[in-house]
Amino acid sequence: MFRICITFLLLLLVITACDNDEKGIEMDIVETGCMNAWGDYYEGTSDYKHAVTAYLEDNNIVVYSVSKLNYFSGPVCEACYCPTGNLIVIRINEKDVAKAEQLGFHLVVNGQNNIPLKD
């Protein structure tokens, strides 16, 4: 019984100690009214996570997660090019950072998102 407990504890330690880069690197981009590069990827749905993931994967970027962060909820400009008050936040593989930067995403450094300054 003692050996079984020790074996189980060792197995548990090995499983929890593995780091497979699932956390990834966090990056963000300002969402606009309708000029987002992933706009063609909605495929009949309003699921931004699916659209952003498909867009990034189409650009050979490994995506771990996609989320939306609201940084401004006041009245916003409704023109196509205007920010919506949301950031699209992604977690990607570290090797894909340069590709994401070319697409307009910015690194999140020390947990500080790239919230645009209000004029």
mmCIF file of C-alpha atoms in Angstrom:
data_model
loop_
_atom_site.group_PDB
_atom_site.id
_atom_site.type_symbol
_atom_site.label_atom_id
_atom_site.label_comp_id
_atom_site.label_asym_id
_atom_site.label_seq_id
_atom_site.Cartn_x
_atom_site.Cartn_y
_atom_site.Cartn_z
ATOM 1 C CA MET A 1 0.000 0.000 0.000
ATOM 2 C CA PHE A 2 2.878 2.322 0.840
ATOM 3 C CA ARG A 3 4.420 1.794 -2.622
ATOM 4 C CA ILE A 4 1.105 2.563 -4.308
ATOM 5 C CA CYS A 5 0.802 5.834 -2.365
ATOM 6 C CA ILE A 6 4.376 6.836 -3.178
ATOM 7 C CA THR A 7 3.910 5.945 -6.849
ATOM 8 C CA PHE A 8 0.674 7.928 -6.989
ATOM 9 C CA LEU A 9 2.310 10.968 -5.341
ATOM 10 C CA LEU A 10 5.274 10.822 -7.728
ATOM 11 C CA LEU A 11 2.942 10.554 -10.703
ATOM 12 C CA LEU A 12 0.918 13.502 -9.434
ATOM 13 C CA LEU A 13 4.120 15.535 -8.979
ATOM 14 C CA VAL A 14 5.297 14.766 -12.532
ATOM 15 C CA ILE A 15 1.921 15.699 -14.038
ATOM 16 C CA THR A 16 1.673 19.018 -12.193
ATOM 17 C CA ALA A 17 5.314 19.917 -12.818
ATOM 18 C CA CYS A 18 5.032 19.667 -16.607
ATOM 19 C CA ASP A 19 4.940 23.033 -18.361
ATOM 20 C CA ASN A 20 3.820 22.681 -21.972
ATOM 21 C CA ASP A 21 3.632 26.419 -22.794
ATOM 22 C CA GLU A 22 -0.159 26.405 -22.539
ATOM 23 C CA LYS A 23 0.032 29.805 -20.895
ATOM 24 C CA GLY A 24 1.620 31.352 -23.967
ATOM 25 C CA ILE A 25 2.342 35.011 -24.561
ATOM 26 C CA GLU A 26 -0.415 37.562 -24.116
ATOM 27 C CA MET A 27 -1.004 40.195 -26.792
ATOM 28 C CA ASP A 28 -3.829 42.604 -27.573
ATOM 29 C CA ILE A 29 -5.317 44.769 -30.297
ATOM 30 C CA VAL A 30 -8.000 47.459 -30.309
ATOM 31 C CA GLU A 31 -11.339 46.283 -31.711
ATOM 32 C CA THR A 32 -12.944 48.684 -34.196
ATOM 33 C CA GLY A 33 -16.535 49.066 -35.356
ATOM 34 C CA CYS A 34 -16.069 47.102 -38.579
ATOM 35 C CA MET A 35 -12.470 47.400 -39.796
ATOM 36 C CA ASN A 36 -11.104 44.361 -37.964
ATOM 37 C CA ALA A 37 -8.867 42.087 -39.996
ATOM 38 C CA TRP A 38 -10.837 39.054 -38.766
ATOM 39 C CA GLY A 39 -14.159 40.458 -40.005
ATOM 40 C CA ASP A 40 -14.334 37.983 -42.902
ATOM 41 C CA TYR A 41 -13.947 35.024 -40.531
ATOM 42 C CA TYR A 42 -17.286 35.258 -38.695
ATOM 43 C CA GLU A 43 -18.854 32.678 -41.056
ATOM 44 C CA GLY A 44 -22.448 33.616 -40.294
ATOM 45 C CA THR A 45 -22.010 33.878 -36.514
ATOM 46 C CA SER A 46 -21.241 36.718 -34.136
ATOM 47 C CA ASP A 47 -18.650 34.651 -32.260
ATOM 48 C CA TYR A 48 -15.582 36.895 -32.125
ATOM 49 C CA LYS A 49 -13.490 34.129 -30.498
ATOM 50 C CA HIS A 50 -14.067 31.856 -33.475
ATOM 51 C CA ALA A 51 -13.378 34.660 -35.972
ATOM 52 C CA VAL A 52 -10.155 35.842 -34.305
ATOM 53 C CA THR A 53 -8.903 32.282 -33.840
ATOM 54 C CA ALA A 54 -9.614 31.394 -37.478
ATOM 55 C CA TYR A 55 -7.888 34.589 -38.659
ATOM 56 C CA LEU A 56 -4.778 33.919 -36.572
ATOM 57 C CA GLU A 57 -4.626 30.238 -37.503
ATOM 58 C CA ASP A 58 -4.967 31.220 -41.169
ATOM 59 C CA ASN A 59 -1.821 33.285 -40.574
ATOM 60 C CA ASN A 60 -0.034 30.251 -39.081
ATOM 61 C CA ILE A 61 -0.275 31.412 -35.458
ATOM 62 C CA VAL A 62 -0.911 28.869 -32.686
ATOM 63 C CA VAL A 63 -3.745 30.232 -30.520
ATOM 64 C CA TYR A 64 -4.289 29.187 -26.893
ATOM 65 C CA SER A 65 -7.091 31.605 -26.024
ATOM 66 C CA VAL A 66 -9.023 34.674 -27.165
ATOM 67 C CA SER A 67 -10.934 37.063 -24.916
ATOM 68 C CA LYS A 68 -12.394 40.549 -24.931
ATOM 69 C CA LEU A 69 -11.556 43.258 -22.384
ATOM 70 C CA ASN A 70 -13.769 46.322 -22.103
ATOM 71 C CA TYR A 71 -11.698 49.427 -21.320
ATOM 72 C CA PHE A 72 -14.297 52.128 -22.090
ATOM 73 C CA SER A 73 -18.066 51.887 -21.851
ATOM 74 C CA GLY A 74 -19.024 55.509 -22.474
ATOM 75 C CA PRO A 75 -20.397 56.802 -25.746
ATOM 76 C CA VAL A 76 -18.202 55.699 -28.645
ATOM 77 C CA CYS A 77 -17.931 56.834 -32.219
ATOM 78 C CA GLU A 78 -19.939 54.509 -34.467
ATOM 79 C CA ALA A 79 -17.850 54.920 -37.615
ATOM 80 C CA CYS A 80 -16.231 51.802 -39.004
ATOM 81 C CA TYR A 81 -12.714 52.875 -38.046
ATOM 82 C CA CYS A 82 -13.576 53.928 -34.471
ATOM 83 C CA PRO A 83 -12.603 51.830 -31.451
ATOM 84 C CA THR A 84 -15.486 50.016 -29.760
ATOM 85 C CA GLY A 85 -14.012 50.367 -26.283
ATOM 86 C CA ASN A 86 -12.817 46.745 -26.319
ATOM 87 C CA LEU A 87 -9.426 45.112 -26.610
ATOM 88 C CA ILE A 88 -9.136 41.681 -28.156
ATOM 89 C CA VAL A 89 -6.672 39.786 -25.969
ATOM 90 C CA ILE A 90 -4.958 36.660 -27.278
ATOM 91 C CA ARG A 91 -2.594 34.073 -25.834
ATOM 92 C CA ILE A 92 -0.328 32.573 -28.445
ATOM 93 C CA ASN A 93 2.807 30.476 -28.746
ATOM 94 C CA GLU A 94 5.952 32.490 -28.042
ATOM 95 C CA LYS A 95 7.410 31.634 -31.462
ATOM 96 C CA ASP A 96 4.468 33.410 -33.156
ATOM 97 C CA VAL A 97 4.890 36.839 -31.514
ATOM 98 C CA ALA A 98 6.606 38.447 -34.533
ATOM 99 C CA LYS A 99 3.844 37.225 -36.870
ATOM 100 C CA ALA A 100 1.145 38.609 -34.555
ATOM 101 C CA GLU A 101 2.979 41.939 -34.317
ATOM 102 C CA GLN A 102 2.949 42.143 -38.119
ATOM 103 C CA LEU A 103 -0.843 41.750 -37.926
ATOM 104 C CA GLY A 104 -1.106 44.697 -35.515
ATOM 105 C CA PHE A 105 -1.164 42.946 -32.132
ATOM 106 C CA HIS A 106 0.912 44.364 -29.252
ATOM 107 C CA LEU A 107 2.670 42.570 -26.412
ATOM 108 C CA VAL A 108 1.067 42.827 -22.995
ATOM 109 C CA VAL A 109 3.995 43.648 -20.703
ATOM 110 C CA ASN A 110 3.810 43.035 -16.943
ATOM 111 C CA GLY A 111 0.064 42.494 -17.208
ATOM 112 C CA GLN A 112 -0.500 46.004 -18.590
ATOM 113 C CA ASN A 113 -2.806 45.966 -21.604
ATOM 114 C CA ASN A 114 -2.277 48.491 -24.389
ATOM 115 C CA ILE A 115 -5.301 50.680 -23.711
ATOM 116 C CA PRO A 116 -5.407 53.611 -26.120
ATOM 117 C CA LEU A 117 -5.285 57.080 -24.640
ATOM 118 C CA LYS A 118 -8.458 59.093 -24.940
ATOM 119 C CA ASP A 119 -8.131 62.337 -26.919
#
